[in-house]
mmCIF file of C-alpha atoms and ligand atoms in Angstrom:
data_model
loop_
_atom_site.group_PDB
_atom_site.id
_atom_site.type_symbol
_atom_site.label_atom_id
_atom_site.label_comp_id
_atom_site.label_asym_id
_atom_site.label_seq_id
_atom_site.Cartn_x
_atom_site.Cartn_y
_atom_site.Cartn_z
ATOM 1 C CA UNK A 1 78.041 -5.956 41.246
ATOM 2 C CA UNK A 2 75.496 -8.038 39.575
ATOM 3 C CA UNK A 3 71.803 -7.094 40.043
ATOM 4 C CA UNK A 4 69.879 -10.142 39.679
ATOM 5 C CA UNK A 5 66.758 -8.542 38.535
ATOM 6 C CA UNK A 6 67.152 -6.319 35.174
ATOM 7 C CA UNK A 7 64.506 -3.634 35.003
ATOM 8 C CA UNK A 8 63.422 -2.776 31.714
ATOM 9 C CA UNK A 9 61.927 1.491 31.482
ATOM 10 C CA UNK A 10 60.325 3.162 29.207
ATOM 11 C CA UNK A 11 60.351 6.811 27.946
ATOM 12 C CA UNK A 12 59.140 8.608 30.477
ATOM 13 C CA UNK A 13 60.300 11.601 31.749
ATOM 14 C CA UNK A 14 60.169 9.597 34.595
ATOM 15 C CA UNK A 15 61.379 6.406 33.498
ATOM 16 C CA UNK A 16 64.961 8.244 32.142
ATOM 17 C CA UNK A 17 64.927 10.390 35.303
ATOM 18 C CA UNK A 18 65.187 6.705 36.874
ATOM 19 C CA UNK A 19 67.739 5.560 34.600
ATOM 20 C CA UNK A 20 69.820 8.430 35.263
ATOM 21 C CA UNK A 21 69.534 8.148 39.117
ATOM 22 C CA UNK A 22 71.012 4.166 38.563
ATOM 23 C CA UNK A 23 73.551 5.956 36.614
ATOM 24 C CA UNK A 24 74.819 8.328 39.352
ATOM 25 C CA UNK A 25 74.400 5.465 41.774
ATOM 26 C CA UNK A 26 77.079 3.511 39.961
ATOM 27 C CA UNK A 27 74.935 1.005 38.621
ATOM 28 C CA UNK A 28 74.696 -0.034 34.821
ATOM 29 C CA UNK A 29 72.157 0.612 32.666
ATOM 30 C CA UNK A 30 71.343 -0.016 28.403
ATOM 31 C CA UNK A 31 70.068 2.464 26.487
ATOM 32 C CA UNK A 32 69.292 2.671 22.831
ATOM 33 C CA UNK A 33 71.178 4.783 20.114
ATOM 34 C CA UNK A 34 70.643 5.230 16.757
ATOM 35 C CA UNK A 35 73.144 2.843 15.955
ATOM 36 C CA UNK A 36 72.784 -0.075 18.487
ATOM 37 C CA UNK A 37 72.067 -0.109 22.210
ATOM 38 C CA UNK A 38 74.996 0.978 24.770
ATOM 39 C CA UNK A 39 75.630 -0.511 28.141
ATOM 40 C CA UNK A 40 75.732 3.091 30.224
ATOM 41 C CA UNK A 41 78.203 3.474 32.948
ATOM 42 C CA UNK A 42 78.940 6.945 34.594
ATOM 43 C CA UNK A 43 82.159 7.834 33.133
ATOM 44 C CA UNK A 44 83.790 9.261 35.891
ATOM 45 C CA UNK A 45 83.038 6.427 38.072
ATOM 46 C CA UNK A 46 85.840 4.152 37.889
ATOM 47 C CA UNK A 47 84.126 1.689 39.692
ATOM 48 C CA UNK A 48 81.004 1.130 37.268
ATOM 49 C CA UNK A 49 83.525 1.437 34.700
ATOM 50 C CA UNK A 50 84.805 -1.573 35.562
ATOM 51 C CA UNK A 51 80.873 -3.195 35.851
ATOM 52 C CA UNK A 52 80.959 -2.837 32.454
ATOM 53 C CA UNK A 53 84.006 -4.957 31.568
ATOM 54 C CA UNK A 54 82.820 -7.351 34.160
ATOM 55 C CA UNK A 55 79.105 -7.700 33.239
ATOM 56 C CA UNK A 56 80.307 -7.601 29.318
ATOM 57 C CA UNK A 57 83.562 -10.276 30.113
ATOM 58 C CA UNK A 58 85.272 -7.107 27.797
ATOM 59 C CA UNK A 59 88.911 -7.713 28.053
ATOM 60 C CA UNK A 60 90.476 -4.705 29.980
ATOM 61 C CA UNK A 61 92.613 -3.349 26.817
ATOM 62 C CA UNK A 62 89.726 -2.808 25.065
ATOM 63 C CA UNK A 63 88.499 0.869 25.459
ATOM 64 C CA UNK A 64 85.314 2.237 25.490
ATOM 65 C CA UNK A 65 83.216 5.405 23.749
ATOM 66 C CA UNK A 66 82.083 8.344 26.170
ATOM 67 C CA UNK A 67 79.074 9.520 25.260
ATOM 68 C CA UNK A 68 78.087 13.193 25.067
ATOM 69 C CA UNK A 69 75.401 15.601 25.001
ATOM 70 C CA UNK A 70 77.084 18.006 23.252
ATOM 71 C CA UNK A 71 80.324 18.445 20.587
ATOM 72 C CA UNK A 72 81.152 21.522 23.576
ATOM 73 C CA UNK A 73 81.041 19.132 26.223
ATOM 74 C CA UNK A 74 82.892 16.560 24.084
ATOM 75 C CA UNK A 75 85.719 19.531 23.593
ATOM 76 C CA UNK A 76 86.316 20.400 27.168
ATOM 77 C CA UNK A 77 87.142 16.692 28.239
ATOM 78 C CA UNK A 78 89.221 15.956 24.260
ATOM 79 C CA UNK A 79 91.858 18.182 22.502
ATOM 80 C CA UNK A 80 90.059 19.688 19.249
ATOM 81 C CA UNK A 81 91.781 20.418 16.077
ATOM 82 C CA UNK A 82 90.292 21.982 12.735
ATOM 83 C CA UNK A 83 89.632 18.631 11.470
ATOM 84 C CA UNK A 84 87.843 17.069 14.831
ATOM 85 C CA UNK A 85 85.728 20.664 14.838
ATOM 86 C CA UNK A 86 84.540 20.266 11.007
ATOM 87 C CA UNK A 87 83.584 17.159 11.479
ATOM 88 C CA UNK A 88 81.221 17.646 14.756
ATOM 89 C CA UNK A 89 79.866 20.204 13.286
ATOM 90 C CA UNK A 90 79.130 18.260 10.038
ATOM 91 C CA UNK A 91 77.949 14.446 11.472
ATOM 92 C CA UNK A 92 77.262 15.328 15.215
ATOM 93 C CA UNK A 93 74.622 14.491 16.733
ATOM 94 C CA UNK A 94 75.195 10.760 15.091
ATOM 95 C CA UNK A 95 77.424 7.407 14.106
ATOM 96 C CA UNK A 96 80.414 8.958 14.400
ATOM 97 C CA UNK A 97 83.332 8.515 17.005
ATOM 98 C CA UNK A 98 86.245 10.979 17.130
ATOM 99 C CA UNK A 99 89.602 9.630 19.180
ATOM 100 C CA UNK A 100 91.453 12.833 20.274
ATOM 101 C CA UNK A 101 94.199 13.223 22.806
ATOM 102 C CA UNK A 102 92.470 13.536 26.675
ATOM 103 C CA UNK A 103 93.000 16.954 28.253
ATOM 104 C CA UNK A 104 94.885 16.689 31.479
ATOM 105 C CA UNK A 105 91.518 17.594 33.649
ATOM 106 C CA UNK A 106 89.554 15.166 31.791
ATOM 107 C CA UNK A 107 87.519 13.507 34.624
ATOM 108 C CA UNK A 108 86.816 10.270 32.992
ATOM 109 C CA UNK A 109 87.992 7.417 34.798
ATOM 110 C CA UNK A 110 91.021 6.392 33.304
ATOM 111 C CA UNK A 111 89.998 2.603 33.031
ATOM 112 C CA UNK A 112 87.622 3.836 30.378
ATOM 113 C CA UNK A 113 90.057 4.257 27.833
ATOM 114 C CA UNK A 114 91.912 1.152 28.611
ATOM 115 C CA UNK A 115 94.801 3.598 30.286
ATOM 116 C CA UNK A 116 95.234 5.347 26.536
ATOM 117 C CA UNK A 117 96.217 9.033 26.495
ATOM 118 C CA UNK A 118 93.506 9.162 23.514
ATOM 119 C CA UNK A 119 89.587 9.030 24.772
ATOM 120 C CA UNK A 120 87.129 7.982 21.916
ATOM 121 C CA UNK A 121 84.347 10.310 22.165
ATOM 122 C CA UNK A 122 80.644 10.764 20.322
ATOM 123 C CA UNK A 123 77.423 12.887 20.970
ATOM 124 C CA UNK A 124 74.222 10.478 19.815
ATOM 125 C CA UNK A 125 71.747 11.419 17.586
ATOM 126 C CA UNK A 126 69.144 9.064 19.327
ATOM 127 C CA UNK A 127 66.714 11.119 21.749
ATOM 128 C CA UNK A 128 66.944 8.269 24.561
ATOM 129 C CA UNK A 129 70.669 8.817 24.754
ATOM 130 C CA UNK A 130 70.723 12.382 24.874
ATOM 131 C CA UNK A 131 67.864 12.646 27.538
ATOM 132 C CA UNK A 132 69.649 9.835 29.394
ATOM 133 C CA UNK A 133 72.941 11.955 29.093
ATOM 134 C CA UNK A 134 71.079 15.412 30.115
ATOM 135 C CA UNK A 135 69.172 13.842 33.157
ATOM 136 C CA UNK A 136 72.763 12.717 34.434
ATOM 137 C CA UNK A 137 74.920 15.838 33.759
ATOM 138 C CA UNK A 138 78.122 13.528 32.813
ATOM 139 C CA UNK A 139 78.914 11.873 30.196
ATOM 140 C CA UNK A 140 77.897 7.893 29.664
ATOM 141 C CA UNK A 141 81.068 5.398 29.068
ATOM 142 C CA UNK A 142 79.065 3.110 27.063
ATOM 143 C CA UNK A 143 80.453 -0.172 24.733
ATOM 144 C CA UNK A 144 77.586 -2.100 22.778
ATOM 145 C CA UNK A 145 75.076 -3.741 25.000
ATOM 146 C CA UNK A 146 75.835 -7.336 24.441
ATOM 147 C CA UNK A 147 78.074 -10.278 26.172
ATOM 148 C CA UNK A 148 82.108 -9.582 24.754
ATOM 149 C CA UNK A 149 82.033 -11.232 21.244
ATOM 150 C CA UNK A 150 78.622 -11.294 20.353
ATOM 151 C CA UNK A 151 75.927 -9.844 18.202
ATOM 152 C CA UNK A 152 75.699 -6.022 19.027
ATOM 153 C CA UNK A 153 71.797 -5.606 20.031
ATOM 154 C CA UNK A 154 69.478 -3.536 17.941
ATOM 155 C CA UNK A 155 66.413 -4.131 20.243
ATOM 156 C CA UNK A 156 65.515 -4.140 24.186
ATOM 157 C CA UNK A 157 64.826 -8.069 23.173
ATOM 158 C CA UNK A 158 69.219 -8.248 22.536
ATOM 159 C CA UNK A 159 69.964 -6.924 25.263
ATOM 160 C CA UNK A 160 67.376 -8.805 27.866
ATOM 161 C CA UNK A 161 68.547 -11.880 26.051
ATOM 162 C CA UNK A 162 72.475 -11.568 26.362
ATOM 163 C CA UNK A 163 72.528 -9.043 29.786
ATOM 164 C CA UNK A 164 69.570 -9.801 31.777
ATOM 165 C CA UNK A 165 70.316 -10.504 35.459
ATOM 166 C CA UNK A 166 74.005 -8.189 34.897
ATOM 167 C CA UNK A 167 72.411 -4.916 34.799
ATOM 168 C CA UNK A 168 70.504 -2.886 36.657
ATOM 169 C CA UNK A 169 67.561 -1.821 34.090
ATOM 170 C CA UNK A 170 67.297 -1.687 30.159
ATOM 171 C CA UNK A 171 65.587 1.668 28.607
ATOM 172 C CA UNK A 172 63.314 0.006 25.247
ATOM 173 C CA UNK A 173 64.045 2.815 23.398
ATOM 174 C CA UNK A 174 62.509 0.880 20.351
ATOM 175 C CA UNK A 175 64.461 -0.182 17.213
ATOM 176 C CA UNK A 176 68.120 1.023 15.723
ATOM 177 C CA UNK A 177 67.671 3.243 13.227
ATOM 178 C CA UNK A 178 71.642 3.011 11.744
ATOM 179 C CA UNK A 179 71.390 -0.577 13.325
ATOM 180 C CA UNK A 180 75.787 -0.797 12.807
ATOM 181 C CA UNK A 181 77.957 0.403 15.132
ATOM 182 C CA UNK A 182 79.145 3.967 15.040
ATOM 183 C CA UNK A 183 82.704 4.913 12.621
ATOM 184 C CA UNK A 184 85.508 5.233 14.679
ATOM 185 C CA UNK A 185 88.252 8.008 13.172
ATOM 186 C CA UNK A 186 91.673 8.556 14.948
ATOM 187 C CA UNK A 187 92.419 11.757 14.950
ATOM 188 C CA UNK A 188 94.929 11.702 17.330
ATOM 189 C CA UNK A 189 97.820 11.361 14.925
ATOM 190 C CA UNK A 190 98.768 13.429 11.991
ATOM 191 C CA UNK A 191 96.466 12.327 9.592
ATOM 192 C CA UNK A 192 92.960 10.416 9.854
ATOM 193 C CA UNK A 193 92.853 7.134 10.416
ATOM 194 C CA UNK A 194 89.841 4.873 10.072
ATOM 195 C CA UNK A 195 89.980 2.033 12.926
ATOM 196 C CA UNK A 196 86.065 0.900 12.225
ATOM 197 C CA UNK A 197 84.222 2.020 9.322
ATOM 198 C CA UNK A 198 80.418 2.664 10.594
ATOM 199 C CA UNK A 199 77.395 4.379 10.302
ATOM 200 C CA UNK A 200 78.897 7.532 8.986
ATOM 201 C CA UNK A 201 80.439 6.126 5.249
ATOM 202 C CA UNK A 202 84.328 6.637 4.178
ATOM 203 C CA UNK A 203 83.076 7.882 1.387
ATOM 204 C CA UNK A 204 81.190 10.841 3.725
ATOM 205 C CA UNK A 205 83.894 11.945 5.891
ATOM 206 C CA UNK A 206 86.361 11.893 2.786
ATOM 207 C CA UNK A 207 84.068 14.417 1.489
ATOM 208 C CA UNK A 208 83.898 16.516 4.734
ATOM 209 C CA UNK A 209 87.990 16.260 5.496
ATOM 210 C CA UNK A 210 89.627 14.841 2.539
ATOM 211 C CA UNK A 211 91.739 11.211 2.422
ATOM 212 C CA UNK A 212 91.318 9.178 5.388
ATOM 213 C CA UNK A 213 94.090 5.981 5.845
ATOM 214 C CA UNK A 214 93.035 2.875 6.852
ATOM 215 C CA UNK A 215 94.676 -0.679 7.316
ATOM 216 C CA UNK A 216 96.970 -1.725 10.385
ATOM 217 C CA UNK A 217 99.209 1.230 11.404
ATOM 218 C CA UNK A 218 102.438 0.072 12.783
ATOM 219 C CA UNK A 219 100.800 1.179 16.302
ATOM 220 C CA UNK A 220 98.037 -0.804 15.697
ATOM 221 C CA UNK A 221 100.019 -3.807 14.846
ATOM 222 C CA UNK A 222 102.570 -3.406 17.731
ATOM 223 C CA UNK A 223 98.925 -3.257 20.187
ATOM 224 C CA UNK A 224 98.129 -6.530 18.557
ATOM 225 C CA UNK A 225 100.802 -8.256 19.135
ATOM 226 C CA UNK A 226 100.668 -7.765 22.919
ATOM 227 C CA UNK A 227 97.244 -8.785 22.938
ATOM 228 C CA UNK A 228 96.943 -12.167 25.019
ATOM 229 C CA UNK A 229 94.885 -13.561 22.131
ATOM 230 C CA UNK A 230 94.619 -11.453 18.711
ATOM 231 C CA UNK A 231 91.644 -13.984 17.595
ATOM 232 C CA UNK A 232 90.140 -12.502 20.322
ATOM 233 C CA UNK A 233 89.760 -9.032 18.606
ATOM 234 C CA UNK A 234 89.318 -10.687 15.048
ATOM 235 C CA UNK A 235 86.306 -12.713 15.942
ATOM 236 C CA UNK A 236 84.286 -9.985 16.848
ATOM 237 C CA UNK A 237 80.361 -9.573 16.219
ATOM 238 C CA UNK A 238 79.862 -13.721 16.182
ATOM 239 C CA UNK A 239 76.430 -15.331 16.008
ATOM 240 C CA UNK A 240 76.471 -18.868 17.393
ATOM 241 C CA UNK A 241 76.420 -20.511 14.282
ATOM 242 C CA UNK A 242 79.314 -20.844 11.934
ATOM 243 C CA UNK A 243 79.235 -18.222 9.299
ATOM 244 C CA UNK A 244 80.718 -17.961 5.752
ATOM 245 C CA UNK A 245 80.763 -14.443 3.121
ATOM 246 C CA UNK A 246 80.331 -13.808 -0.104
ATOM 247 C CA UNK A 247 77.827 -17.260 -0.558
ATOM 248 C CA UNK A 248 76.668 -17.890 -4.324
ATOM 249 C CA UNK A 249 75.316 -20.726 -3.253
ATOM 250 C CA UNK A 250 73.314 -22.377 -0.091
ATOM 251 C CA UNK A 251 74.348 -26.286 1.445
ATOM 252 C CA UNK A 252 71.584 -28.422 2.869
ATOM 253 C CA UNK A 253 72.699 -27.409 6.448
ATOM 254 C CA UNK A 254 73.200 -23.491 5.646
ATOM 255 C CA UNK A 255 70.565 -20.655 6.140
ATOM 256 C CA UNK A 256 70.637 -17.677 4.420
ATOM 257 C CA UNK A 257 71.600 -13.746 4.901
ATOM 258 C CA UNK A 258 70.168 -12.453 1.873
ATOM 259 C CA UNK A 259 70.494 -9.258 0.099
ATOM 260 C CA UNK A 260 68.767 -9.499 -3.302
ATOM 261 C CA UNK A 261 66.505 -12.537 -4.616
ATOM 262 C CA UNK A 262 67.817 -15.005 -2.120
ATOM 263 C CA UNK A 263 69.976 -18.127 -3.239
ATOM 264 C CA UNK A 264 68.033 -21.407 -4.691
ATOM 265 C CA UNK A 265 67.011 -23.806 -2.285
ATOM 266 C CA UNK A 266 67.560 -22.167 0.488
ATOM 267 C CA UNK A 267 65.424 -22.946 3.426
ATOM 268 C CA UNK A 268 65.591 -20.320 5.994
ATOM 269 C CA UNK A 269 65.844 -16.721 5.302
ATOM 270 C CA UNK A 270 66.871 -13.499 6.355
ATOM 271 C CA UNK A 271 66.256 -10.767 3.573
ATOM 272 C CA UNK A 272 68.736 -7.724 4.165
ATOM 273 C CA UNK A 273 66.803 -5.463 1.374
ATOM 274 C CA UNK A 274 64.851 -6.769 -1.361
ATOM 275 C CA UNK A 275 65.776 -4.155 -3.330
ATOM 276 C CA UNK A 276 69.499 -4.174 -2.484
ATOM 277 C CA UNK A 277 69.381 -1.189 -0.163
ATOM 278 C CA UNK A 278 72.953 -0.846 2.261
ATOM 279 C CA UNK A 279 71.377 1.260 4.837
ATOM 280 C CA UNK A 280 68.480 -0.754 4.780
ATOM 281 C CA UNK A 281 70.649 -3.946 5.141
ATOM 282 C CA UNK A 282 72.974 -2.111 8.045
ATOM 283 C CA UNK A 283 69.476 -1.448 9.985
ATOM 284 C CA UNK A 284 68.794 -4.992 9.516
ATOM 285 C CA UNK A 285 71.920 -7.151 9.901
ATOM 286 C CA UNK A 286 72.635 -7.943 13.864
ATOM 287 C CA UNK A 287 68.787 -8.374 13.451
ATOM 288 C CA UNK A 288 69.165 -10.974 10.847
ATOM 289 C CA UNK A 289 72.246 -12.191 12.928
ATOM 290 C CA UNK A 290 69.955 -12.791 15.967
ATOM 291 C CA UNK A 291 67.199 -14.052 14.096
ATOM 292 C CA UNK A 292 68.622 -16.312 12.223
ATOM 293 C CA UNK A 293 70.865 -17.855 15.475
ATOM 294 C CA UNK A 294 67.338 -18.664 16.826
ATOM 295 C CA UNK A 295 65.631 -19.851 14.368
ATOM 296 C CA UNK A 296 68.074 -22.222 12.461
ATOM 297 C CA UNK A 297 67.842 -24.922 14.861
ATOM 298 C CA UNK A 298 64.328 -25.774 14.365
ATOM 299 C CA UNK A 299 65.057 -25.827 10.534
ATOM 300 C CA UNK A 300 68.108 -28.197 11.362
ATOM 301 C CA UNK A 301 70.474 -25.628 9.861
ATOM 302 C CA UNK A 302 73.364 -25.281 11.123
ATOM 303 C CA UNK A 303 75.809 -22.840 9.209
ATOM 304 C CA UNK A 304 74.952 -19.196 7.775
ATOM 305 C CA UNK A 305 75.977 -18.500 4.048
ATOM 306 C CA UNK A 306 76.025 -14.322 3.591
ATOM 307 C CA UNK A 307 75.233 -13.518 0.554
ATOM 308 C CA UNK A 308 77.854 -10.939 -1.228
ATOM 309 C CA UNK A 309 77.151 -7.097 -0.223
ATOM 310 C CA UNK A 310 79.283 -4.202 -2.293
ATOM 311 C CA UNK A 311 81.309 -2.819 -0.058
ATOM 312 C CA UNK A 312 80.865 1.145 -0.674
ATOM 313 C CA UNK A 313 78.888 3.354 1.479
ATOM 314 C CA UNK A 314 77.463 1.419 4.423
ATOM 315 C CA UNK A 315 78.297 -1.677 2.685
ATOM 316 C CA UNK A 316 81.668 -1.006 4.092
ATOM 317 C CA UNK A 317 80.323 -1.280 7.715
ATOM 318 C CA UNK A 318 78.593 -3.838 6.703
ATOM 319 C CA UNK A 319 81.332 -6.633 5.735
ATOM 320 C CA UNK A 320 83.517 -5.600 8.535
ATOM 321 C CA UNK A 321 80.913 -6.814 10.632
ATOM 322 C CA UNK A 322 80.451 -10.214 8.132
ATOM 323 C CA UNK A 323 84.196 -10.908 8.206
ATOM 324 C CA UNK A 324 84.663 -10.934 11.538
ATOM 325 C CA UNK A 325 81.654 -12.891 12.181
ATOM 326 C CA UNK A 326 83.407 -15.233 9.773
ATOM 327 C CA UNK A 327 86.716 -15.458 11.226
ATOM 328 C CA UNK A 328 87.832 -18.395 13.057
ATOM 329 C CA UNK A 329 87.030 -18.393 16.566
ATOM 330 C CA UNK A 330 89.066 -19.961 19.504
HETATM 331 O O1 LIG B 1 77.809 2.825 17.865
HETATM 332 C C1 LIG B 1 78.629 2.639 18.737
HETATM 333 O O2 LIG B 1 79.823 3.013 18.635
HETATM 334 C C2 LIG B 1 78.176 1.887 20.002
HETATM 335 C C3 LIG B 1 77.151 2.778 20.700
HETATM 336 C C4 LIG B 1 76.699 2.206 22.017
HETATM 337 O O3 LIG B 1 77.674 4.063 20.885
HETATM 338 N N1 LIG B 1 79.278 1.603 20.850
HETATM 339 C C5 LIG B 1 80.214 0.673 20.541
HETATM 340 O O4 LIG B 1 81.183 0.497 21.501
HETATM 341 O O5 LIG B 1 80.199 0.021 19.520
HETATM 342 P P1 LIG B 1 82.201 -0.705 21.526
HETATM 343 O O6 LIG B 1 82.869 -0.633 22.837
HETATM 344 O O7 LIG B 1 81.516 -1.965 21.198
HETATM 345 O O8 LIG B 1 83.263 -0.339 20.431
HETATM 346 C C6 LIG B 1 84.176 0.736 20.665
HETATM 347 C C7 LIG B 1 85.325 0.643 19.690
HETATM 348 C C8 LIG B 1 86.210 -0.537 20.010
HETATM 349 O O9 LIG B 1 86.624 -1.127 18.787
HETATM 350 C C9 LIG B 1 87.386 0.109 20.727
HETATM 351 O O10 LIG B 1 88.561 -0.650 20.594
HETATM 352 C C10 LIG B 1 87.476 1.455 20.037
HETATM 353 O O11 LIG B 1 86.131 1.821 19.813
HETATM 354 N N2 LIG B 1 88.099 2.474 20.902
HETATM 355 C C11 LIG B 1 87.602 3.013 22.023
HETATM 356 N N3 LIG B 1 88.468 3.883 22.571
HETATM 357 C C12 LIG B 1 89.552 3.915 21.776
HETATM 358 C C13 LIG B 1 90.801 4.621 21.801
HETATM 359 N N4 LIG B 1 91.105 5.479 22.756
HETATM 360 N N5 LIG B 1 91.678 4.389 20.805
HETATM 361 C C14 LIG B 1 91.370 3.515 19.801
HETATM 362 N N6 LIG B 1 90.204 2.818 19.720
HETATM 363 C C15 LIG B 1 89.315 3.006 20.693
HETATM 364 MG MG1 LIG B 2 80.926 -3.909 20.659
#
């Protein structure tokens, strides 16, 4: 169901009234968060549920996040516990994603979660989304807004670039304030488990819940394994070019991610913070990702050397993002 001609809307009341008509009509449509833009689908339509792996070229197994208006809506659809309730009331609206166990009359097509028994769920803080969500009376199935593999988008310029002539219409809704993706927390076991760190820190929700686990859970490894090609999930978040971490220093052919005084001799930049700020850098990364994928080739470049980032707060987000971007690709 491609549409060959991708509208881009503004916001309008009558521009997301729009939107949300697409929406109900089955048809796809990006929208921006606080964290990056989402590719909407109607949840309960299993149909433009599967758009959205098609339009993306998402691999099936790989679930998406319903979006919500509220954390009440969000609890009639999920099973809460004490831990799921503290922490909506803490973080939500925002970056963070709760998986919880689907309730039996949960109407969301069942392709959305990959055919889990879990549903990862989140109510955005960004007002686009939560009009968008209103205007449509259902939640929004919604992965990030960019081909399967790529850079997430942080701008209605992403999303044109890497979706236009898949989707139906693209809402600017301006820049990404978070600009990483959103945490994701399982909470659908006995004890928290941290499959993404995001735009809500470790740090934060250890202060909100206590110890949250994270590493490969046996579960997690055993879901790997039957994955037709783990590299797949690994390489994640790619730009074009080849990318390497933790650079202290810059080749001829490399340009640079910085975060600090950039390296010597470097030719082409991308400053992440001057003054070594992580949510600063996290708003600017898949910016710096993009930007520096189109501008290296007029410089010659052809390799990007990160420079280290400290990996508390959203520095955490931040080299999950660099390390897959790093790892080797198929
Ligand atoms: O900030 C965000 O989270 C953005 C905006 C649009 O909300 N969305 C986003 O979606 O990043 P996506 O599809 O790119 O990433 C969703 C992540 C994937 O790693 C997926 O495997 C995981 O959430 N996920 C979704 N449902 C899950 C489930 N039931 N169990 C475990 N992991 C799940
Ligand atoms: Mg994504």
């Amino acid at each position: 169901m491609a549409d060959d001609v991708t509208e881009i809307l503004n916001r309008t009341d009558r521009d997301i009234t729009q939107a949300a008509a697409l929406l109900a009509a089955g048809k796809l449509v990006a929208f921006g968060t606080e964290t990056v833009y989402g590719l909407g689908a109607d949840a309960a339509n299993a149909k433009a549920v599967a758009a959205i792996f098609e339009a993306k070229g998402r691999p099936h197994f790989n679930p998406l996040i319903c979006h919500y208006e509220s954390a009440d809506a969000v609890f009639a659809h999920v099973e809460a516990n004490a831990m799921a309730q503290r922490l909506a009331d803490t973080f939500w609206p925002g970056p963070l994603t709760l998986v919880l166990p689907r309730r039996i009359t949960c109407p969301v097509a069942l392709l959305a979660g990959a055919g889990l028994e879990t549903l990862a769920v989140r109510v955005p803080a960004h007002p686009v989304a939560q009009r968008l969500i209103a205007a449509l009376g259902r939640p929004v199935a919604a992965p990030s807004a960019n081909r399967s593999g790529g850079v997430s988008p942080t701008s209605a310029a992403h999303v044109l670039a890497g979706l236009g002539g898949r989707i139906a219409a693209i809402i600017d809704s301006g820049a990404c304030r978070v600009g990483v993706e959103s945490t994701v927390l399982d909470l659908s076991g006995p004890t928290p488990f941290l499959l993404r760190p995001g735009g809500v820190s470790l740090e934060s929700l250890e202060a909100a819940i206590g110890p949250v686990r994270r590493g490969v859970t046996p579960g997690q490894a055993e879901r790997t394994r039957t994955l037709r090609s783990p590299g797949l999930m690994i390489s994640h978040y790619a730009p074009t070019l080849p990318l390497r971490m933790d650079a202290a220093d810059a080749a001829v052919d490399e340009a640079v991610l910085a975060f600090g005084p950039p390296l010597a001799g470097a030719r082409l930049v991308f400053q992440l913070s001057a003054d070594t700020n992580l949510n600063e850098a996290a708003a600017r990364l898949f910016e710096g990702l993009h930007w520096l994928d189109a501008q290296a080739p007029a410089y010659g470049l052809r390799r990007i050397a990160a420079m280290a980032v400290p990996a508390h707060g959203l520095g955490l987000a931040i080299n999950d993002r660099l390390s897959r971007a790093a790892a080797p690709r198929d």
